[in-house]
Short mmCIF file of C-alpha atoms in Angstrom, two decimals:
data_model
loop_
_atom_site.label_atom_id
_atom_site.label_comp_id
_atom_site.label_asym_id
_atom_site.label_seq_id
_atom_site.Cartn_x
_atom_site.Cartn_y
_atom_site.Cartn_z
CA MET A 1292 -13.56 -34.33 0.29
CA ARG A 1293 -10.24 -34.18 1.64
CA ASP A 1294 -7.12 -35.04 -0.56
CA LEU A 1295 -5.97 -37.88 1.59
CA ASN A 1296 -4.64 -41.20 0.55
CA TRP A 1297 -4.63 -44.31 2.63
CA TYR A 1298 -1.91 -47.00 2.14
CA PHE A 1299 -2.42 -50.64 3.40
CA PRO A 1300 1.09 -52.06 3.50
CA LYS A 1301 1.62 -55.86 3.89
CA SER A 1302 5.21 -55.61 5.15
CA ILE A 1303 7.01 -53.48 7.52
CA ALA A 1304 9.50 -52.76 4.91
CA GLU A 1305 6.66 -51.30 2.71
CA ALA A 1306 5.39 -49.16 5.56
CA VAL A 1307 8.93 -47.90 6.33
CA ASP A 1308 9.26 -46.83 2.57
CA LEU A 1309 5.79 -45.03 2.98
CA VAL A 1310 6.99 -43.32 6.10
CA GLN A 1311 10.08 -41.87 4.21
CA GLN A 1312 7.82 -39.90 1.90
CA GLY A 1313 7.08 -37.28 4.74
CA LYS A 1314 3.57 -36.04 5.31
CA VAL A 1315 2.29 -39.63 5.58
CA PHE A 1316 1.42 -40.63 8.83
CA PRO A 1317 1.09 -44.19 10.45
CA HIS A 1318 -2.43 -45.08 11.57
CA ALA A 1319 -2.53 -47.27 14.46
CA GLY A 1320 -5.93 -46.85 16.50
CA GLY A 1321 -6.62 -43.53 15.06
CA THR A 1322 -7.79 -41.74 18.16
CA GLY A 1323 -4.83 -39.44 18.46
CA LEU A 1324 -5.17 -38.53 14.79
CA LEU A 1325 -8.98 -37.80 15.35
CA SER A 1326 -8.10 -35.59 18.20
CA ARG A 1327 -5.05 -33.80 16.24
CA GLY A 1328 -6.94 -33.48 12.96
CA PHE A 1329 -5.50 -33.96 9.46
CA THR A 1330 -3.66 -30.67 8.74
CA GLY A 1331 -0.42 -31.34 7.07
CA ILE A 1332 -1.11 -34.87 6.52
CA ASN A 1333 -1.36 -36.20 2.95
CA GLY A 1334 -1.65 -39.82 3.64
CA LEU A 1335 -2.26 -42.43 6.27
CA ILE A 1336 -0.62 -45.78 6.47
CA ASP A 1337 -2.81 -48.57 8.06
CA LEU A 1338 -0.51 -50.43 10.29
CA SER A 1339 -3.18 -53.21 11.14
CA CYS A 1340 -1.91 -55.82 8.85
CA LEU A 1341 1.66 -55.58 10.11
CA PRO A 1342 3.12 -58.09 12.62
CA LEU A 1343 3.38 -55.48 15.39
CA HIS A 1344 0.69 -57.05 17.45
CA TYR A 1345 2.87 -59.15 19.65
CA SER A 1346 4.11 -59.42 23.07
CA LYS A 1347 7.25 -61.08 24.55
CA ILE A 1348 8.32 -61.53 28.17
CA GLU A 1349 11.64 -63.08 28.71
CA ASN A 1350 13.24 -63.18 32.09
CA ASP A 1351 12.23 -59.71 33.41
CA SER A 1352 12.24 -58.00 30.22
CA VAL A 1353 8.98 -57.06 28.42
CA GLU A 1354 8.53 -56.19 24.87
CA ILE A 1355 5.09 -55.07 23.66
CA GLY A 1356 4.52 -54.66 19.92
CA SER A 1357 3.33 -51.19 19.05
CA MET A 1358 -0.09 -52.31 17.83
CA ASN A 1359 -1.24 -53.74 21.06
CA THR A 1360 -4.08 -51.62 22.53
CA TYR A 1361 -4.14 -50.54 26.15
CA ALA A 1362 -6.54 -53.40 26.86
CA GLU A 1363 -4.18 -55.97 25.37
CA ALA A 1364 -1.02 -54.60 27.14
CA VAL A 1365 -2.89 -54.66 30.38
CA SER A 1366 -4.05 -58.42 29.84
CA VAL A 1367 -0.40 -59.50 28.96
CA LEU A 1368 0.95 -57.81 32.10
CA MET A 1369 -1.84 -58.95 34.38
CA LYS A 1370 -0.69 -62.40 33.98
CA VAL A 1371 2.81 -61.83 35.17
CA ASP A 1372 2.59 -58.79 37.42
CA PRO A 1373 -0.87 -57.47 38.31
CA GLU A 1374 0.70 -54.73 40.34
CA HIS A 1375 3.10 -53.47 37.64
CA ILE A 1376 2.86 -49.65 37.03
CA ILE A 1377 1.78 -50.08 33.55
CA VAL A 1378 -1.18 -51.97 34.60
CA LYS A 1379 -1.97 -49.37 37.31
CA SER A 1380 -1.61 -46.45 34.77
CA LEU A 1381 -3.75 -48.10 31.87
CA CYS A 1382 -6.48 -49.65 33.74
CA ASN A 1383 -7.99 -46.42 34.64
CA SER A 1384 -6.97 -44.51 31.41
CA ALA A 1385 -9.62 -43.47 29.12
CA LYS A 1386 -12.59 -45.88 29.15
CA THR A 1387 -13.27 -49.54 28.24
CA PRO A 1388 -14.17 -48.97 24.49
CA LEU A 1389 -11.21 -46.39 23.86
CA ARG A 1390 -8.82 -48.96 25.65
CA ASN A 1391 -9.81 -51.31 23.11
CA ARG A 1392 -8.79 -48.85 20.50
CA ILE A 1393 -5.60 -46.85 21.71
CA THR A 1394 -2.61 -48.41 20.91
CA ILE A 1395 0.75 -48.29 22.59
CA GLY A 1396 2.74 -47.21 19.59
CA GLY A 1397 0.13 -44.56 18.74
CA SER A 1398 0.08 -43.19 22.33
CA ILE A 1399 3.93 -42.81 22.56
CA ALA A 1400 4.02 -41.12 19.02
CA TYR A 1401 1.15 -38.73 19.94
CA PHE A 1402 1.99 -38.21 23.67
CA PRO A 1403 -1.07 -36.15 24.60
CA LEU A 1404 -0.63 -33.95 27.87
CA TRP A 1405 -3.19 -36.23 29.56
CA SER A 1406 -1.13 -39.50 28.70
CA ASP A 1407 -1.05 -41.96 31.66
CA LEU A 1408 1.12 -44.45 29.63
CA MET A 1409 3.88 -41.79 29.27
CA SER A 1410 4.59 -41.14 32.87
CA ALA A 1411 4.92 -44.86 33.64
CA LEU A 1412 7.16 -45.37 30.52
CA LEU A 1413 9.34 -42.62 31.48
CA ALA A 1414 9.55 -43.53 35.14
CA LEU A 1415 10.48 -47.19 33.99
CA ASP A 1416 13.32 -45.73 31.64
CA ALA A 1417 11.58 -47.63 28.90
CA ASP A 1418 12.98 -47.94 25.44
CA VAL A 1419 11.16 -47.41 22.15
CA MET A 1420 12.20 -49.78 19.16
CA LEU A 1421 12.26 -47.81 15.87
CA ILE A 1422 12.44 -48.75 12.27
CA GLY A 1423 13.05 -46.48 9.37
CA LYS A 1424 15.37 -43.66 9.17
CA ASN A 1425 16.54 -44.35 12.68
CA ASP A 1426 16.71 -48.01 13.26
CA GLY A 1427 17.28 -49.41 16.77
CA GLN A 1428 16.26 -49.09 20.42
CA PHE A 1429 16.17 -45.48 22.13
CA PRO A 1430 15.14 -44.32 25.47
CA VAL A 1431 11.60 -43.17 25.44
CA GLU A 1432 12.94 -39.73 26.84
CA GLU A 1433 15.24 -39.42 23.86
CA TYR A 1434 12.24 -40.30 21.63
CA ILE A 1435 10.28 -37.49 23.09
CA ASN A 1436 12.82 -34.79 23.16
CA ASN A 1437 14.66 -35.42 19.84
CA LYS A 1438 12.72 -34.63 16.73
CA GLU A 1439 15.68 -36.23 14.53
CA VAL A 1440 15.01 -39.59 16.29
CA ARG A 1441 11.31 -39.53 15.64
CA ASP A 1442 11.59 -38.24 12.05
CA LYS A 1443 10.60 -40.71 9.49
CA SER A 1444 10.77 -43.76 11.78
CA LEU A 1445 8.11 -46.19 12.80
CA ILE A 1446 7.60 -47.36 16.40
CA THR A 1447 7.63 -51.32 16.32
CA ALA A 1448 7.66 -51.91 20.14
CA VAL A 1449 8.32 -50.63 23.52
CA LYS A 1450 10.59 -52.41 25.89
CA PHE A 1451 10.94 -52.22 29.80
CA ASN A 1452 11.79 -54.33 32.72
CA LEU A 1453 9.60 -56.27 35.38
CA SER A 1454 11.68 -54.88 38.19
CA ASN A 1455 10.75 -54.97 41.81
CA TRP A 1456 9.55 -51.39 41.96
CA ARG A 1457 6.88 -50.61 44.41
CA SER A 1458 4.66 -48.23 42.53
CA TYR A 1459 1.84 -45.56 42.65
CA HIS A 1460 -0.13 -43.92 39.76
CA TYR A 1461 -2.40 -40.79 40.41
CA ARG A 1462 -4.65 -39.23 37.79
CA ASP A 1463 -5.93 -35.76 38.61
CA ILE A 1464 -9.52 -35.87 37.55
CA ARG A 1465 -12.70 -34.28 38.79
CA THR A 1466 -14.84 -37.16 37.53
CA LYS A 1467 -13.98 -40.66 36.19
CA SER A 1468 -14.57 -39.59 32.71
CA ASP A 1469 -12.22 -36.62 32.62
CA TYR A 1470 -9.08 -36.13 30.99
CA PRO A 1471 -6.51 -35.85 33.74
CA ALA A 1472 -5.12 -32.38 34.41
CA PHE A 1473 -1.96 -34.15 35.32
CA ASN A 1474 -0.64 -37.64 36.38
CA ILE A 1475 1.99 -38.77 38.70
CA THR A 1476 4.10 -41.97 38.59
CA ILE A 1477 6.05 -42.88 41.61
CA LEU A 1478 8.42 -45.73 41.75
CA LEU A 1479 10.47 -46.82 44.85
CA LYS A 1480 12.76 -49.53 45.64
CA GLN A 1481 13.28 -50.29 49.25
CA SER A 1482 16.00 -52.45 50.81
CA LEU A 1483 15.26 -53.17 54.60
CA ASN A 1484 14.42 -49.69 55.96
CA LYS A 1485 16.14 -47.79 53.25
CA ILE A 1486 15.00 -46.30 49.93
CA GLU A 1487 17.34 -47.67 47.35
CA ASP A 1488 16.17 -46.05 44.32
CA SER A 1489 13.26 -43.96 43.12
CA ARG A 1490 11.65 -42.35 40.22
CA VAL A 1491 9.05 -39.50 40.33
CA ILE A 1492 7.37 -38.27 37.12
CA ILE A 1493 4.63 -35.80 36.56
CA VAL A 1494 2.95 -35.67 33.02
CA GLY A 1495 0.83 -32.58 32.14
CA THR A 1496 3.10 -29.84 33.10
CA GLY A 1497 4.37 -26.80 31.14
CA LYS A 1498 7.21 -28.88 29.87
CA LYS A 1499 4.89 -31.76 29.09
CA TYR A 1500 6.51 -33.87 31.71
CA SER A 1501 8.89 -33.24 34.72
CA ARG A 1502 11.08 -35.71 36.51
CA LEU A 1503 11.17 -34.55 39.99
CA THR A 1504 15.04 -35.32 40.66
CA ASN A 1505 14.94 -33.21 43.98
CA ILE A 1506 12.47 -35.51 45.51
CA GLU A 1507 14.24 -38.69 44.04
CA GLU A 1508 17.40 -37.34 45.80
CA TYR A 1509 15.55 -36.67 49.01
CA LEU A 1510 14.35 -40.24 49.09
CA ILE A 1511 17.43 -42.37 48.03
CA ASN A 1512 19.40 -43.74 50.97
CA ARG A 1513 17.07 -42.23 53.37
CA ASP A 1514 15.59 -44.28 56.19
CA VAL A 1515 11.88 -44.98 55.68
CA GLY A 1516 11.14 -43.75 59.17
CA LYS A 1517 12.96 -40.49 58.59
CA ILE A 1518 10.86 -39.62 55.40
CA ASN A 1519 8.83 -36.51 56.10
CA ILE A 1520 5.85 -36.13 53.71
CA GLY A 1521 5.46 -32.65 54.64
CA GLU A 1522 8.99 -31.86 53.73
CA ILE A 1523 8.39 -33.74 50.38
CA GLU A 1524 5.22 -31.70 49.53
CA LYS A 1525 7.32 -28.41 50.00
CA LEU A 1526 9.99 -29.58 47.73
CA VAL A 1527 7.52 -30.01 44.80
CA GLU A 1528 8.06 -27.11 42.45
CA VAL A 1529 6.22 -28.05 39.28
CA LYS A 1530 5.23 -25.42 36.67
CA PHE A 1531 1.90 -25.96 34.83
CA ALA A 1532 1.07 -24.11 31.82
CA GLY A 1533 -1.85 -21.78 31.37
CA LYS A 1534 -5.23 -23.06 32.44
CA ARG A 1535 -6.08 -26.09 30.57
CA ILE A 1536 -8.24 -27.95 33.11
CA GLU A 1537 -7.40 -26.33 36.44
CA ASP A 1538 -5.55 -23.18 37.60
CA PRO A 1539 -1.76 -23.86 37.25
CA GLU A 1540 -1.04 -22.63 40.75
CA TYR A 1541 -3.70 -25.04 42.08
CA SER A 1542 -2.52 -27.98 40.06
CA SER A 1543 0.97 -27.24 41.37
CA TYR A 1544 -0.13 -27.40 45.10
CA LEU A 1545 -2.28 -30.44 44.31
CA ALA A 1546 0.58 -32.30 42.71
CA GLY A 1547 2.56 -31.80 45.97
CA VAL A 1548 -0.14 -33.09 48.05
CA GLU A 1549 -0.93 -36.07 45.91
CA LEU A 1550 2.75 -36.84 45.51
CA GLY A 1551 3.22 -37.01 49.32
CA ARG A 1552 -0.02 -39.10 49.68
CA GLY A 1553 1.53 -41.45 46.92
CA ILE A 1554 4.81 -41.94 48.91
CA GLU A 1555 2.99 -42.45 52.08
CA GLN A 1556 0.74 -45.00 50.40
CA ILE A 1557 3.81 -46.93 48.93
CA LEU A 1558 5.61 -46.84 52.23
CA ARG A 1559 2.87 -47.41 54.70
CA GLY A 1560 0.15 -48.84 52.90
CA HIS A 1561 -2.35 -46.11 53.57
CA MET B 752 -12.93 -44.21 -1.69
CA GLU B 753 -14.30 -47.69 -1.40
CA GLY B 754 -13.89 -50.63 0.75
CA ALA B 755 -15.68 -53.68 2.04
CA PHE B 756 -16.27 -54.93 5.42
CA THR B 757 -18.68 -57.25 7.12
CA VAL B 758 -21.69 -55.72 8.97
CA ASN B 759 -23.93 -57.96 10.88
CA GLY B 760 -22.66 -61.14 8.83
CA LYS B 761 -23.17 -59.45 5.45
CA ASN B 762 -19.94 -58.56 3.62
CA ARG B 763 -20.59 -55.35 1.36
CA LYS B 764 -18.92 -52.53 -0.31
CA PHE B 765 -19.28 -48.91 1.16
CA THR B 766 -18.30 -45.74 -0.38
CA PHE B 767 -16.81 -43.04 2.03
CA THR B 768 -14.44 -40.12 2.23
CA PRO B 769 -10.93 -40.83 3.43
CA ASP B 770 -11.48 -38.98 6.71
CA GLU B 771 -14.75 -40.41 7.26
CA ARG B 772 -15.82 -41.89 10.66
CA LEU B 773 -17.21 -45.23 10.87
CA LEU B 774 -20.30 -43.98 12.87
CA PHE B 775 -21.30 -41.93 9.83
CA THR B 776 -20.57 -44.70 7.23
CA LEU B 777 -22.91 -46.93 9.19
CA ARG B 778 -25.57 -44.55 9.78
CA GLU B 779 -25.60 -43.34 6.17
CA ASN B 780 -26.09 -46.85 5.05
CA GLY B 781 -29.04 -47.67 7.20
CA TYR B 782 -27.50 -48.90 10.38
CA THR B 783 -29.19 -46.26 12.44
CA GLU B 784 -29.31 -48.29 15.46
CA VAL B 785 -25.73 -47.11 15.92
CA LYS B 786 -26.61 -43.82 17.69
CA ASN B 787 -24.78 -40.34 16.99
CA GLY B 788 -24.17 -39.05 20.52
CA CYS B 789 -21.01 -36.92 21.57
CA GLN B 790 -18.65 -37.82 18.53
CA GLU B 791 -15.88 -37.65 21.03
CA GLY B 792 -15.71 -41.29 22.45
CA GLU B 793 -17.27 -39.96 25.54
CA CYS B 794 -20.82 -41.37 25.50
CA GLY B 795 -20.64 -44.72 24.24
CA ALA B 796 -24.15 -44.37 22.15
CA CYS B 797 -22.27 -45.37 19.02
CA LEU B 798 -20.63 -48.59 20.38
CA ILE B 799 -20.21 -51.37 17.97
CA LEU B 800 -18.16 -54.73 18.14
CA LEU B 801 -15.15 -54.39 15.74
CA ASP B 802 -13.66 -57.75 15.52
CA ASP B 803 -15.57 -58.59 18.63
CA LYS B 804 -14.21 -55.73 20.73
CA PRO B 805 -16.41 -52.90 21.82
CA VAL B 806 -15.32 -49.68 20.28
CA ASN B 807 -16.72 -46.16 19.66
CA SER B 808 -17.56 -46.17 16.11
CA CYS B 809 -17.06 -42.33 16.13
CA GLN B 810 -13.40 -42.80 16.98
CA VAL B 811 -12.87 -45.29 14.17
CA LEU B 812 -11.99 -44.09 10.59
CA THR B 813 -13.92 -46.05 8.17
CA ALA B 814 -10.98 -46.83 5.96
CA SER B 815 -9.28 -48.56 8.97
CA ALA B 816 -12.38 -50.97 9.30
CA ILE B 817 -11.79 -52.44 5.53
CA GLY B 818 -11.83 -56.19 5.85
CA LYS B 819 -12.94 -56.16 9.49
CA ASN B 820 -16.04 -57.74 11.13
CA ILE B 821 -18.64 -55.24 12.59
CA LYS B 822 -21.57 -56.19 14.81
CA THR B 823 -24.25 -53.63 15.76
CA VAL B 824 -26.85 -54.15 18.37
CA LYS B 825 -29.30 -55.69 15.67
CA ARG B 826 -26.97 -58.55 15.33
CA ILE B 827 -27.43 -59.56 18.97
CA GLY B 828 -31.19 -59.23 18.85
CA ASP B 829 -34.09 -57.13 17.63
CA LEU B 830 -37.78 -56.68 18.29
CA HIS B 831 -38.80 -59.96 16.99
CA SER B 832 -36.24 -62.06 18.74
CA PRO B 833 -34.70 -60.12 21.50
CA HIS B 834 -31.48 -61.48 23.26
CA ILE B 835 -31.65 -62.23 26.84
CA ILE B 836 -29.84 -59.14 27.67
CA GLN B 837 -32.27 -56.86 25.80
CA ARG B 838 -35.20 -58.68 27.73
CA ALA B 839 -33.44 -58.07 30.88
CA PHE B 840 -33.09 -54.24 30.10
CA VAL B 841 -36.76 -54.08 29.35
CA GLU B 842 -37.96 -56.19 32.44
CA THR B 843 -35.97 -54.18 34.91
CA GLY B 844 -36.85 -50.78 33.49
CA ALA B 845 -33.18 -50.10 32.30
CA VAL B 846 -34.55 -48.23 29.28
CA GLN B 847 -36.09 -44.88 29.46
CA CYS B 848 -35.42 -42.65 26.40
CA GLY B 849 -33.56 -45.56 24.92
CA PHE B 850 -30.93 -43.54 23.07
CA CYS B 851 -27.96 -45.14 25.20
CA THR B 852 -29.56 -48.52 25.11
CA PRO B 853 -27.84 -50.01 22.12
CA GLY B 854 -24.35 -48.99 23.40
CA MET B 855 -25.25 -50.36 26.69
CA ILE B 856 -26.31 -53.66 25.12
CA ILE B 857 -23.22 -54.07 23.24
CA ALA B 858 -21.04 -53.18 26.18
CA THR B 859 -23.12 -55.90 28.36
CA TYR B 860 -22.95 -58.52 25.49
CA ALA B 861 -18.99 -58.22 25.54
CA LEU B 862 -18.72 -58.28 29.22
CA LEU B 863 -20.88 -61.39 29.53
CA ARG B 864 -19.17 -63.11 26.70
CA ASP B 865 -15.77 -62.76 28.58
CA ASN B 866 -16.89 -62.98 32.06
CA PRO B 867 -20.23 -64.58 32.60
CA ASP B 868 -20.41 -63.93 36.28
CA PRO B 869 -19.34 -60.30 36.83
CA SER B 870 -19.17 -58.61 40.20
CA GLU B 871 -20.96 -55.14 40.44
CA GLU B 872 -17.43 -53.47 40.24
CA GLU B 873 -16.81 -55.31 37.05
CA ILE B 874 -20.04 -54.39 35.70
CA LYS B 875 -19.34 -50.77 36.30
CA ASN B 876 -16.02 -50.98 34.77
CA ALA B 877 -17.25 -52.55 31.66
CA LEU B 878 -19.86 -50.00 31.25
CA ASP B 879 -17.65 -47.13 32.18
CA GLY B 880 -17.69 -45.88 28.49
CA ASN B 881 -21.58 -45.61 28.33
CA LEU B 882 -23.41 -42.73 29.60
CA CYS B 883 -27.11 -42.53 30.44
CA ARG B 884 -28.77 -39.52 31.35
CA CYS B 885 -32.13 -40.98 32.40
CA THR B 886 -31.96 -44.11 34.56
CA GLY B 887 -29.09 -43.31 37.10
CA TYR B 888 -27.55 -46.74 36.21
CA VAL B 889 -29.23 -48.48 39.16
CA LYS B 890 -31.63 -50.22 36.75
CA ILE B 891 -28.94 -50.79 34.10
CA ILE B 892 -26.70 -52.54 36.65
CA GLU B 893 -29.74 -54.76 37.75
CA ALA B 894 -30.29 -55.65 34.12
CA VAL B 895 -26.88 -56.81 33.54
CA LYS B 896 -27.04 -59.01 36.74
CA LEU B 897 -30.41 -60.40 35.62
CA ALA B 898 -29.06 -61.19 32.11
CA ALA B 899 -25.96 -62.74 33.55
CA LYS B 900 -28.07 -64.88 36.03
CA ARG B 901 -30.32 -66.03 33.00
CA MET B 902 -27.37 -66.61 30.56
CA LYS B 903 -25.48 -68.67 33.19
CA ILE B 904 -28.36 -71.32 32.92
CA GLY B 905 -28.08 -71.74 29.31
CA VAL B 906 -24.64 -70.08 28.61
CA MET B 907 -22.90 -73.25 27.08
CA GLU B 908 -25.92 -73.68 24.51
CA TYR B 909 -26.02 -69.98 23.87
CA TRP B 910 -22.21 -69.10 23.13
CA SER B 911 -22.03 -72.34 21.08
CA THR B 912 -25.24 -71.77 19.06
CA GLY B 913 -26.01 -68.21 19.19
CA VAL B 914 -29.63 -69.35 19.97
CA VAL B 915 -31.24 -68.53 23.14
CA GLU B 916 -33.66 -70.85 24.93
#
C-alpha cells in the first residue's frame, strides 16, 4: 500500500494550512492526478466539501469556482452566451463522463498539453484567484509561468469577461476520442470593416503554448476585405516538440492551415 | 483506509488503499456489473452514477467517493425487473457481447432523465464516452430512441415513483 494520507478539510482555511505543508496536493476531480501519478505526493486534500462550487455573473464579469466541472461551467455559460469561447472549447473536450469529473481548477493547475480550456483562458486574459502563500488575483499567464505564484497556493476560482469577441476553437484530433495534438483559440473584435483586436493562442506546442503576436499584429486595424488567408498561413511559425501524436513539422503546417480556416470562418462564416 | 458511501441505496463501509480507484473497490465488493475495460476513461464500461452524474469509476479515487451516493446499473433494473431502457436494448438487438451494455444503460438513463426527448445528435453526444466494438452503434441509438418514446408515455409516473408501468 502506498504511504499516502487523505485529508478532508471542512473550510478553505484548513485546506490552505494543509497546502502549506508541501508534498500535499489538492484533489479536485482527480483525473489529472491519475494521469500524473503519485510520485512525490505524501498526501491528498479532498476539496469537495469546500465552498468552491459556485459561479457568479455580474455585468459582463464571470467568476467560476474552481470545483465546477467542465459540464457545469458549460451549463452556466450556455445560459448567458452559448457562443462563448469557453463553451466552444469545453463542449468537445474529453467525453461526457469525464466532463462530469474534470474540474476547472484542477485543469488549470495540471495544464496538460492537450488542454482545451487553457487556450481559451489564455486568449481571454483570464485571471486565477488564489489563496494561500499567494493571496489574490493573478493573470492566468503569470500563474502558468511563475512557479512562485503557484507554490503552496490553492486555486479558488477563475475570472474572465463576457466580451463581444467573435471566436473559433479548433482541436487537432484524428478521431473524436483522441487527445488533441494541439488546439487553437482565435478571438476577433470587429468594428465596421476593421479588425479592432485579436488573440491567437495555440496550446500543445514545444513551449506548451504559444501566443501568435505576429498574426495578431497582422490582423489588428486591417480592413476585413484586405485580410489574405494565404499570407496568414505563411506567417505561422510554431515549433512543436518531438513526436507526441503527430510529426512536429506536420503539426506546424496543419496549425497554419487550420488557423487560416478559423479566421476565414469567423470573418466570412465559412 | 476505510470509508463509507452509499451504493445502490445501501450505506456501507469499505476498506481500500489510498490510491485505489473506485472501479476496483466496487468490483472487489461484489459489484461486478461495473465492468473493467480500458482503465483510462476511454471506453465507458465502468460507468456509474456518482451523485447522479455519469462518471468513469476508473477515473475516480475511492477515497474521494466517501459520503457520496453511487448507483450501478443494477439500481436501474435487473433481470427480474428490467428498466424500460434495458428492455429497449434487448428488443432492438443493441446487445451483442454485452460488455459495454451496463455503461450504455447508465449513460442512457442519465440522458433521458435530463432530456426526455433527445435528438439523434444529443444521443450521440451523451453516449460519446461509451465504446461498443460489436454493434456499430446503430442498434444502440435505436434502443435509446425506443426507450425515450416509451418513457415519455409514462415519464411523470416513472421519475416520481421510480416504478415503470
